[in-house]
Coordinates of C-alpha atoms and ligand atoms in Angstrom, one line a residue:
M1 CA -2.3 6.2 59.0
K2 CA 0.5 3.7 60.1
L3 CA 2.3 2.0 57.3
S4 CA 1.8 -1.3 59.0
K5 CA -2.0 -0.8 58.7
L6 CA -1.8 0.2 55.0
I7 CA 0.0 -2.9 54.0
E8 CA -2.1 -5.3 56.1
G9 CA -3.3 -8.2 53.9
L10 CA -1.0 -7.2 51.1
D11 CA 1.1 -9.9 49.3
I12 CA 4.7 -9.0 50.3
L13 CA 8.0 -10.4 49.2
K14 CA 10.4 -8.5 51.4
I15 CA 10.3 -5.7 54.0
E16 CA 13.4 -3.6 54.9
G17 CA 13.2 -0.9 57.6
D18 CA 10.5 0.2 60.0
V19 CA 6.8 -0.2 59.2
D20 CA 5.6 1.6 62.3
K21 CA 5.9 4.9 60.5
E22 CA 3.0 7.3 60.1
I23 CA 2.2 7.9 56.4
S24 CA 0.9 11.4 55.5
R25 CA 0.2 10.8 51.9
I26 CA 0.5 8.2 49.1
V27 CA 2.0 9.3 45.8
Y28 CA 3.1 7.6 42.6
D29 CA 4.7 10.8 41.2
S30 CA 7.8 11.7 43.1
R31 CA 7.2 15.4 42.4
R32 CA 4.0 15.2 44.5
A33 CA 5.8 13.7 47.5
V34 CA 5.7 15.6 50.8
P35 CA 7.3 14.8 54.2
G36 CA 6.0 11.5 55.4
S37 CA 4.9 10.2 52.0
L38 CA 4.7 6.6 50.8
F39 CA 6.1 6.6 47.3
V40 CA 4.8 3.8 45.1
C41 CA 7.1 3.0 42.2
I42 CA 5.1 2.1 39.1
D43 CA 7.0 0.7 36.1
G44 CA 4.9 2.6 33.5
F45 CA 4.9 2.8 29.6
K46 CA 6.8 6.1 29.5
T47 CA 9.0 5.9 32.5
D48 CA 9.9 3.8 35.5
G49 CA 9.0 5.1 39.0
H50 CA 11.9 3.1 40.5
K51 CA 14.2 5.8 38.9
Y52 CA 12.7 8.5 41.0
I53 CA 13.3 7.2 44.5
Q54 CA 16.0 9.8 45.2
S55 CA 13.8 12.6 44.0
A56 CA 10.9 11.4 46.2
M57 CA 13.3 11.2 49.2
D58 CA 14.4 14.7 48.6
N59 CA 10.8 15.8 48.8
G60 CA 10.4 13.9 52.1
A61 CA 9.1 10.4 51.2
V62 CA 9.9 8.0 54.0
A63 CA 8.6 4.7 52.6
F64 CA 8.7 3.0 49.2
L65 CA 6.7 0.3 47.6
V66 CA 8.8 -1.4 44.9
Q67 CA 8.7 -4.4 42.6
K68 CA 12.4 -4.4 41.7
D69 CA 15.5 -4.5 44.0
V70 CA 16.7 -1.0 44.9
P71 CA 19.4 0.2 47.2
V72 CA 18.1 0.7 50.8
L73 CA 19.5 3.8 52.6
E74 CA 19.3 4.7 56.2
N75 CA 15.8 5.7 57.5
M76 CA 14.2 4.3 54.4
T77 CA 11.5 1.6 54.6
V78 CA 11.4 -0.4 51.4
I79 CA 8.7 -3.0 50.8
K80 CA 9.0 -5.3 47.8
V81 CA 5.8 -6.7 46.3
P82 CA 5.1 -8.7 43.1
D83 CA 3.0 -5.9 41.5
T84 CA 3.2 -2.3 42.6
R85 CA 0.1 -1.3 40.6
Y86 CA -2.0 -3.8 42.6
A87 CA -0.2 -2.7 45.8
L88 CA -1.1 1.0 45.0
A89 CA -4.7 0.0 44.8
H90 CA -4.5 -1.9 48.0
V91 CA -2.8 0.8 50.1
S92 CA -5.0 3.5 48.5
A93 CA -8.2 1.7 49.5
A94 CA -6.8 1.3 53.1
F95 CA -5.6 4.9 53.3
F96 CA -9.1 6.2 52.4
E97 CA -10.7 3.5 54.7
H98 CA -12.4 1.5 52.0
P99 CA -14.9 4.2 51.0
S100 CA -16.6 2.0 48.3
E101 CA -18.0 -0.2 51.1
H102 CA -20.3 2.6 52.1
F103 CA -22.3 2.7 48.8
T104 CA -23.6 0.4 46.1
L105 CA -20.9 0.1 43.4
I106 CA -21.7 -0.8 39.8
G107 CA -19.1 -1.4 37.2
V108 CA -19.7 -1.4 33.4
T109 CA -17.2 -2.9 31.0
G110 CA -17.3 -3.7 27.3
T111 CA -16.0 -2.2 24.0
K112 CA -19.1 0.0 23.4
G113 CA -21.9 1.4 25.5
K114 CA -20.1 2.0 28.8
T115 CA -20.7 5.7 29.0
T116 CA -24.3 5.3 27.8
V117 CA -25.2 2.5 30.2
T118 CA -23.7 4.4 33.2
Y119 CA -25.7 7.5 32.5
M120 CA -28.8 5.3 32.1
I121 CA -28.3 3.6 35.5
K122 CA -27.6 6.9 37.2
S123 CA -30.8 8.3 35.8
I124 CA -32.9 5.3 37.0
L125 CA -31.4 5.3 40.5
E126 CA -32.0 9.0 40.8
Q127 CA -35.6 8.4 39.9
A128 CA -35.7 6.2 43.0
G129 CA -34.4 9.1 45.1
Q130 CA -30.8 8.0 45.4
T131 CA -27.7 10.2 45.3
V132 CA -25.5 8.8 42.6
G133 CA -21.9 9.3 41.7
L134 CA -20.7 8.7 38.1
I135 CA -17.1 8.0 37.0
G136 CA -16.2 7.8 33.3
T137 CA -15.1 9.2 30.0
V138 CA -17.2 12.3 29.9
A139 CA -16.9 13.5 33.5
N140 CA -16.9 12.4 37.1
I141 CA -20.1 13.7 38.7
I142 CA -21.5 13.7 42.2
G143 CA -24.7 15.5 42.8
S144 CA -24.4 18.7 40.8
E145 CA -20.6 18.8 41.0
R146 CA -18.7 18.0 37.8
I147 CA -15.1 17.1 37.6
P148 CA -13.8 16.7 34.0
A149 CA -12.4 13.3 33.4
Q150 CA -8.7 12.7 32.5
R151 CA -9.2 9.1 31.4
T152 CA -12.1 6.6 31.5
T153 CA -10.9 4.8 34.6
P154 CA -8.7 6.9 36.9
E155 CA -5.5 5.6 38.6
S156 CA -6.4 3.6 41.7
L157 CA -5.1 6.3 44.1
D158 CA -7.2 9.0 42.4
L159 CA -10.1 6.6 42.2
Q160 CA -10.1 5.9 45.9
E161 CA -9.9 9.6 46.7
M162 CA -12.9 10.2 44.4
F163 CA -14.8 7.4 46.2
S164 CA -14.0 9.0 49.5
N165 CA -15.2 12.4 48.2
M166 CA -18.4 10.7 46.9
K167 CA -18.9 9.0 50.2
E168 CA -18.6 12.3 52.0
K169 CA -21.2 13.8 49.7
G170 CA -23.6 11.1 50.7
A171 CA -23.6 8.9 47.6
D172 CA -26.0 5.9 47.9
A173 CA -24.5 4.5 44.7
V174 CA -21.6 5.0 42.3
V175 CA -21.7 3.9 38.7
M176 CA -18.4 3.6 36.9
E177 CA -17.1 2.8 33.5
V178 CA -14.4 0.1 33.9
S179 CA -12.1 0.1 30.9
S180 CA -10.1 -3.0 30.0
Q181 CA -6.9 -1.0 30.7
G182 CA -8.3 -0.1 34.1
L183 CA -8.8 -3.8 34.8
K184 CA -5.5 -5.0 33.4
L185 CA -3.5 -2.4 35.2
N186 CA -5.3 -3.0 38.5
R187 CA -6.7 0.5 38.7
V188 CA -9.8 -1.1 40.2
G189 CA -7.8 -3.5 42.3
A190 CA -8.9 -4.1 45.9
I191 CA -12.5 -3.2 45.1
T192 CA -15.7 -5.3 45.2
F193 CA -18.5 -4.3 42.8
D194 CA -22.0 -5.1 43.8
V195 CA -22.9 -5.6 40.1
G196 CA -20.6 -5.9 37.1
V197 CA -22.0 -5.4 33.6
F198 CA -20.6 -6.7 30.3
T199 CA -22.0 -4.9 27.3
N200 CA -20.2 -6.4 24.3
L201 CA -16.7 -7.0 22.8
S202 CA -15.3 -6.1 19.4
E203 CA -11.9 -5.6 18.0
D204 CA -10.6 -2.3 19.4
H205 CA -7.7 -1.3 21.8
I206 CA -5.5 -4.0 20.3
G207 CA -1.9 -3.1 19.7
G208 CA 0.4 -0.3 20.9
N209 CA 0.5 0.0 24.7
E210 CA -2.9 -1.5 25.1
H211 CA -3.6 -5.2 24.5
P212 CA -1.3 -7.5 22.5
D213 CA -4.3 -9.5 21.2
M214 CA -8.0 -10.2 21.5
E215 CA -7.5 -12.9 24.1
D216 CA -5.7 -10.5 26.4
Y217 CA -8.4 -7.9 25.8
L218 CA -11.2 -10.5 26.7
K219 CA -9.3 -11.8 29.7
S220 CA -9.0 -8.2 31.0
K221 CA -12.7 -7.7 30.7
I222 CA -13.5 -11.0 32.3
K223 CA -11.5 -9.9 35.4
L224 CA -14.4 -7.7 36.4
F225 CA -16.4 -10.8 37.2
S226 CA -13.9 -12.0 39.7
M227 CA -14.3 -8.7 41.5
S228 CA -18.1 -8.5 41.5
K229 CA -20.7 -10.0 43.7
R230 CA -23.1 -10.5 40.8
G231 CA -22.8 -10.1 37.0
L232 CA -25.1 -9.0 34.2
I233 CA -24.0 -10.2 30.7
N234 CA -25.1 -9.4 27.2
I235 CA -26.1 -12.9 26.0
D236 CA -26.1 -11.8 22.3
S237 CA -22.4 -11.0 22.5
E238 CA -20.1 -13.4 20.6
Y239 CA -18.1 -13.7 23.8
A240 CA -20.9 -14.2 26.2
G241 CA -20.2 -17.9 26.6
R242 CA -16.6 -17.3 27.6
V243 CA -17.6 -14.5 30.1
L244 CA -20.2 -16.7 31.7
A245 CA -18.0 -19.7 31.9
E246 CA -15.0 -17.9 33.3
S247 CA -16.8 -15.4 35.7
R248 CA -16.5 -16.2 39.4
C249 CA -19.8 -14.8 40.5
P250 CA -23.5 -15.6 39.8
C251 CA -24.6 -14.0 36.5
M252 CA -27.8 -12.9 34.9
T253 CA -28.2 -12.2 31.2
F254 CA -29.8 -9.6 28.9
G255 CA -30.4 -9.7 25.2
I256 CA -32.8 -9.6 22.2
E257 CA -31.8 -12.5 20.0
N258 CA -31.1 -15.2 22.6
K259 CA -33.2 -16.2 25.6
A260 CA -32.2 -14.0 28.5
D261 CA -33.3 -13.1 32.0
V262 CA -33.9 -9.5 30.8
Y263 CA -35.1 -9.3 27.3
A264 CA -36.8 -7.0 24.8
E265 CA -39.7 -7.7 22.4
D266 CA -41.7 -5.7 19.9
I267 CA -39.0 -3.1 19.3
V268 CA -40.2 0.0 17.4
T269 CA -37.6 2.5 16.3
H270 CA -38.3 6.2 15.8
A271 CA -36.2 9.1 14.6
D272 CA -35.4 10.3 18.1
S273 CA -36.2 7.3 20.3
V274 CA -36.8 3.6 20.6
E275 CA -39.6 1.7 22.2
F276 CA -39.9 -1.9 23.4
T277 CA -41.5 -4.3 25.8
V278 CA -39.2 -5.5 28.5
K279 CA -39.6 -8.8 30.3
T280 CA -37.6 -9.5 33.5
P281 CA -37.9 -11.7 36.6
W282 CA -39.0 -8.6 38.6
F283 CA -41.3 -6.6 36.4
G284 CA -42.2 -6.0 32.8
G285 CA -43.9 -3.6 30.4
R286 CA -43.4 -1.0 27.7
V287 CA -40.4 1.3 27.8
K288 CA -39.5 4.3 25.7
V289 CA -35.9 5.6 25.5
S290 CA -35.1 9.0 24.2
V291 CA -32.1 7.8 22.2
P292 CA -32.5 6.2 18.8
G293 CA -31.0 3.0 17.6
R294 CA -31.2 -0.7 18.1
F295 CA -28.0 -0.6 20.2
T296 CA -29.9 1.7 22.5
V297 CA -32.2 -1.3 23.3
Y298 CA -29.1 -3.3 24.5
N299 CA -27.9 -0.4 26.6
A300 CA -31.3 0.2 28.1
L301 CA -31.7 -3.6 28.9
A302 CA -28.4 -3.5 30.8
A303 CA -29.5 -0.5 32.8
I304 CA -32.9 -2.0 33.5
G305 CA -31.3 -5.3 34.5
V306 CA -29.1 -3.5 37.1
A307 CA -32.1 -1.6 38.4
G308 CA -34.0 -4.9 38.9
M309 CA -31.0 -6.6 40.5
L310 CA -30.8 -3.6 43.0
G311 CA -34.5 -3.8 43.8
M312 CA -35.7 -0.7 41.9
G313 CA -39.3 -0.5 40.7
F314 CA -40.4 -0.6 37.0
E315 CA -41.6 3.0 37.2
H316 CA -38.1 4.2 38.1
A317 CA -36.7 2.5 35.0
V318 CA -39.5 3.9 32.8
N319 CA -39.1 7.5 34.1
G320 CA -35.3 7.3 34.1
L321 CA -35.1 6.3 30.5
K322 CA -37.8 8.4 28.8
N323 CA -36.0 11.7 28.8
I324 CA -32.4 10.4 29.1
H325 CA -29.7 12.7 27.7
I326 CA -26.2 11.5 27.2
P327 CA -23.7 14.2 26.2
G328 CA -22.4 13.5 22.7
R329 CA -24.1 10.2 22.2
A330 CA -26.7 10.5 19.4
E331 CA -27.2 14.0 20.8
I332 CA -29.6 16.2 18.8
V333 CA -28.4 19.8 18.6
P334 CA -31.2 22.4 18.6
T335 CA -31.7 24.0 15.2
P336 CA -34.9 26.1 15.8
G337 CA -36.8 26.9 12.7
K338 CA -34.7 24.7 10.4
P339 CA -36.3 21.8 8.5
Y340 CA -33.3 19.5 9.0
T341 CA -31.7 17.8 12.1
V342 CA -28.2 18.0 13.4
M343 CA -26.9 15.1 15.5
I344 CA -23.6 14.9 17.3
D345 CA -22.1 11.4 18.0
Y346 CA -18.9 10.3 19.5
A347 CA -18.4 7.5 16.9
H348 CA -14.7 7.5 16.0
T349 CA -14.1 3.9 15.1
P350 CA -15.3 2.0 12.0
D351 CA -17.7 -0.1 14.1
S352 CA -19.4 2.8 15.9
L353 CA -19.5 4.9 12.7
R354 CA -21.3 2.1 10.9
N355 CA -23.6 1.8 13.9
I356 CA -24.7 5.4 14.1
L357 CA -25.0 5.9 10.4
S358 CA -27.0 2.8 9.8
T359 CA -29.2 3.6 12.8
V360 CA -30.0 7.1 11.4
K361 CA -30.3 5.7 7.8
E362 CA -33.2 3.5 9.0
F363 CA -35.4 6.5 9.9
V364 CA -34.0 9.5 8.0
P365 CA -36.9 11.0 6.1
N366 CA -34.7 12.4 3.3
R367 CA -30.9 12.4 3.0
L368 CA -28.2 11.4 5.5
I369 CA -25.3 13.8 5.4
S370 CA -22.2 12.5 7.2
V371 CA -19.4 14.8 8.4
F372 CA -16.3 13.1 10.0
G373 CA -12.5 12.9 10.1
C374 CA -10.0 10.6 11.7
G375 CA -7.5 11.3 14.5
G376 CA -3.8 11.9 13.7
D377 CA -1.1 9.8 15.4
R378 CA -3.6 7.0 15.7
D379 CA -4.4 3.7 13.8
R380 CA -4.1 4.6 10.1
G381 CA -5.9 1.4 9.1
K382 CA -9.2 2.6 10.2
R383 CA -9.2 5.6 8.0
P384 CA -10.0 3.9 4.6
Q385 CA -12.4 1.6 6.5
M386 CA -14.4 4.6 7.8
G387 CA -14.3 6.2 4.4
K388 CA -15.8 3.1 2.9
I389 CA -18.5 2.8 5.6
S390 CA -19.6 6.4 5.1
G391 CA -19.5 6.1 1.3
K392 CA -21.8 3.1 1.5
I393 CA -24.3 4.2 4.1
A394 CA -24.5 8.0 3.9
D395 CA -26.2 9.9 0.9
F396 CA -23.4 12.5 1.1
T397 CA -20.2 12.6 3.0
I398 CA -18.1 15.6 4.0
I399 CA -14.6 14.5 4.9
T400 CA -12.9 16.8 7.4
S401 CA -10.5 16.9 10.3
D402 CA -10.7 15.4 13.8
N403 CA -7.8 16.0 16.2
P404 CA -5.0 15.9 13.5
R405 CA -2.3 16.1 16.2
T406 CA 1.2 16.1 14.7
E407 CA 0.0 14.9 11.3
D408 CA -0.8 16.9 8.2
P409 CA -4.6 17.1 8.2
M410 CA -4.8 16.6 4.4
A411 CA -2.7 13.5 4.6
I412 CA -5.2 11.9 7.0
I413 CA -8.1 13.0 4.7
R414 CA -6.4 11.4 1.7
D415 CA -6.2 8.1 3.7
I416 CA -10.0 8.3 4.3
E417 CA -10.5 9.2 0.6
E418 CA -8.8 5.9 -0.4
G419 CA -11.7 4.1 1.2
I420 CA -14.6 6.2 0.0
K421 CA -13.3 6.1 -3.6
Q422 CA -14.0 2.3 -3.6
T423 CA -17.7 3.1 -3.1
D424 CA -20.1 5.1 -5.3
G425 CA -20.9 7.4 -2.4
Q426 CA -20.8 11.1 -3.2
Y427 CA -18.4 13.2 -1.1
I428 CA -16.5 16.4 -0.8
I429 CA -13.3 17.4 1.2
I430 CA -13.3 20.4 3.5
E431 CA -10.3 20.4 5.8
D432 CA -11.6 23.0 8.3
R433 CA -14.1 21.3 10.5
T434 CA -16.2 24.4 11.1
E435 CA -16.4 25.1 7.3
A436 CA -17.3 21.5 6.8
I437 CA -20.2 21.8 9.3
R438 CA -21.2 25.2 7.7
Y439 CA -21.3 23.6 4.3
A440 CA -23.4 20.7 5.5
M441 CA -25.9 23.1 7.1
S442 CA -26.0 25.2 3.9
I443 CA -26.9 22.3 1.7
A444 CA -29.3 20.5 4.1
K445 CA -32.9 20.4 3.0
E446 CA -36.2 19.4 4.6
G447 CA -36.0 16.0 6.3
D448 CA -32.2 15.7 6.1
I449 CA -30.2 14.5 9.0
I450 CA -26.6 15.7 9.4
V451 CA -24.5 13.4 11.6
L452 CA -21.4 15.1 13.0
A453 CA -19.3 12.1 14.0
G454 CA -16.2 11.9 16.2
K455 CA -16.2 14.7 18.7
G456 CA -19.2 13.8 20.8
H457 CA -18.8 15.4 24.2
E458 CA -15.2 16.6 23.5
T459 CA -14.7 20.3 23.7
Y460 CA -11.3 20.7 22.0
Q461 CA -9.4 20.1 18.7
I462 CA -5.8 19.0 18.8
F463 CA -3.4 20.4 16.2
K464 CA 0.4 20.1 15.8
D465 CA 1.2 23.3 17.6
K466 CA -1.9 24.0 19.7
T467 CA -5.1 22.7 21.2
I468 CA -8.1 24.9 20.7
H469 CA -11.5 25.0 22.4
Y470 CA -13.9 23.3 20.1
D471 CA -17.5 22.5 21.2
E472 CA -19.6 21.4 18.2
R473 CA -22.8 22.4 20.0
E474 CA -21.5 26.0 20.1
I475 CA -20.2 25.8 16.5
V476 CA -23.7 24.8 15.2
K477 CA -25.2 27.6 17.2
E478 CA -22.8 30.2 15.8
I479 CA -23.3 29.0 12.3
L480 CA -27.1 29.3 12.7
E481 CA -26.7 32.8 14.0
S482 CA -24.4 33.8 11.1
M483 CA -27.0 32.4 8.7
E484 CA -29.8 34.7 10.0
Ligands
ADP501 N1 -24.4 -1.2 22.8 C1 -23.8 -0.6 21.8 N2 -23.4 -1.4 20.7 C2 -22.7 -0.8 19.7 N3 -22.4 0.5 19.6 C3 -22.8 1.3 20.6 C4 -23.4 0.7 21.7 N4 -23.7 1.8 22.6 C5 -23.1 2.9 22.0 N5 -22.6 2.6 20.8 C6 -21.9 3.5 19.8 O1 -20.6 3.7 20.4 C7 -20.4 5.1 20.7 C8 -19.8 5.2 22.0 O2 -20.7 4.9 23.0 P1 -20.4 5.0 24.6 O3 -21.6 4.8 25.4 O4 -19.6 6.3 24.8 O5 -19.4 3.8 24.8 P2 -18.0 3.6 25.6 O6 -18.1 4.4 26.8 O7 -18.0 2.2 25.8 O8 -16.9 4.1 24.6 C9 -21.8 5.7 20.6 O9 -21.7 7.0 20.2 C10 -22.5 4.8 19.6 O10 -22.3 5.3 18.3
MG502 MG1 -16.8 5.7 27.6

């Protein structure tokens, strides 16, 4: 495609050189440049792409998108823009000929529930016979093809290529998790969502390379509603007022506590599911979701709301939710013949640990056994908090490891112990995660529920010197076999 066509409509500060060139490929990593490439210089957290112009040229790049002044050599085309991240999104969308205009695009943002809501929407739309693409934390999926995900929201160039792939595969709709980083860094720039969903907001992703403060975090989330045709907002969220006031599109609401367009009544929780009556402007009735917990009601309402907004029938929502399975989210692992239950959940923050443990505590017939650790090289402050939460809610806690990275696993465990010591919760420390799970299963009695928190869908454990394959579902199966 001609460079002039790629930059059509882009906010440009300065052009030097010829824009009539044919562009063979767009790259933001100079090592991937090939003859005829357009190299987009991103000033990132680790390094600055403007430093690699020569290397991109050596590989054949002919045009450069920059946001800083750089020396212009012969035969180079240099285009200066205010923000190369946004420009990358713009030229990528143009390069792939705006693939997302060919399907219904749904974006889900919020601190918690993004993965769950996207899986629920996908399931409902599939009930209605649609081919649905999914983009998010766990994997990117189109039809039966699975591509493991690198990050929750891919870089704009990779995202547009994925859209293009999904369009080729006949997607009627694509549901994607939109992280606040994805919004802030314009990974979803130059895209219009048919529906944007706001699940909730709590303190997370603040500090480091992410968001300086809560306001920045909220503002990033709200950005989705200047890129969507319609919005669906959780009215019970503390921040709903701000989102509704600052969104630039018409919005509908969902909730339980406050009056909403889509709301739930007569909620009944079970050990493995939750049931409620949903009322909406389009349809209403009893719904059962095969994931436990009150937060599941919120996630389901979001998905049902989107279904209604897109004109789906009530039966599609009911059928889409009744057997829904979300990898690593309150996932029950089969333990045939055993009188106890093992549940895997991705909870790895204080909030989500509290959520999952208190949810299970509500219906556990006997004891709640919690097994968890905290990641190394990550926020230390959350370790004692999580220790305290487990000590207060669980009947017994096994503190173990969860991606220690470069830290000493026992040092992390001692930080967690600080918190649990402040409660009268009983606990034991078993550094090796497999041994910790084995111990939990060996002491579990009839009616106990073991919650393995932290790993969820992940299939690895990261240590100082190595990363090993680690799939908790397989571990539980192996332990069961060794117990025979
Ligand atoms: N609506 C919700 N409110 C609070 N906690 C939730 C909600 N949905 C899920 N959770 C908790 O957060 C964890 C992560 O859920 P997930 O759907 O993966 O969210 P995200 O993709 O936004 O990180 C779940 O395992 C569960 O413990
Ligand atoms: Mg996610």
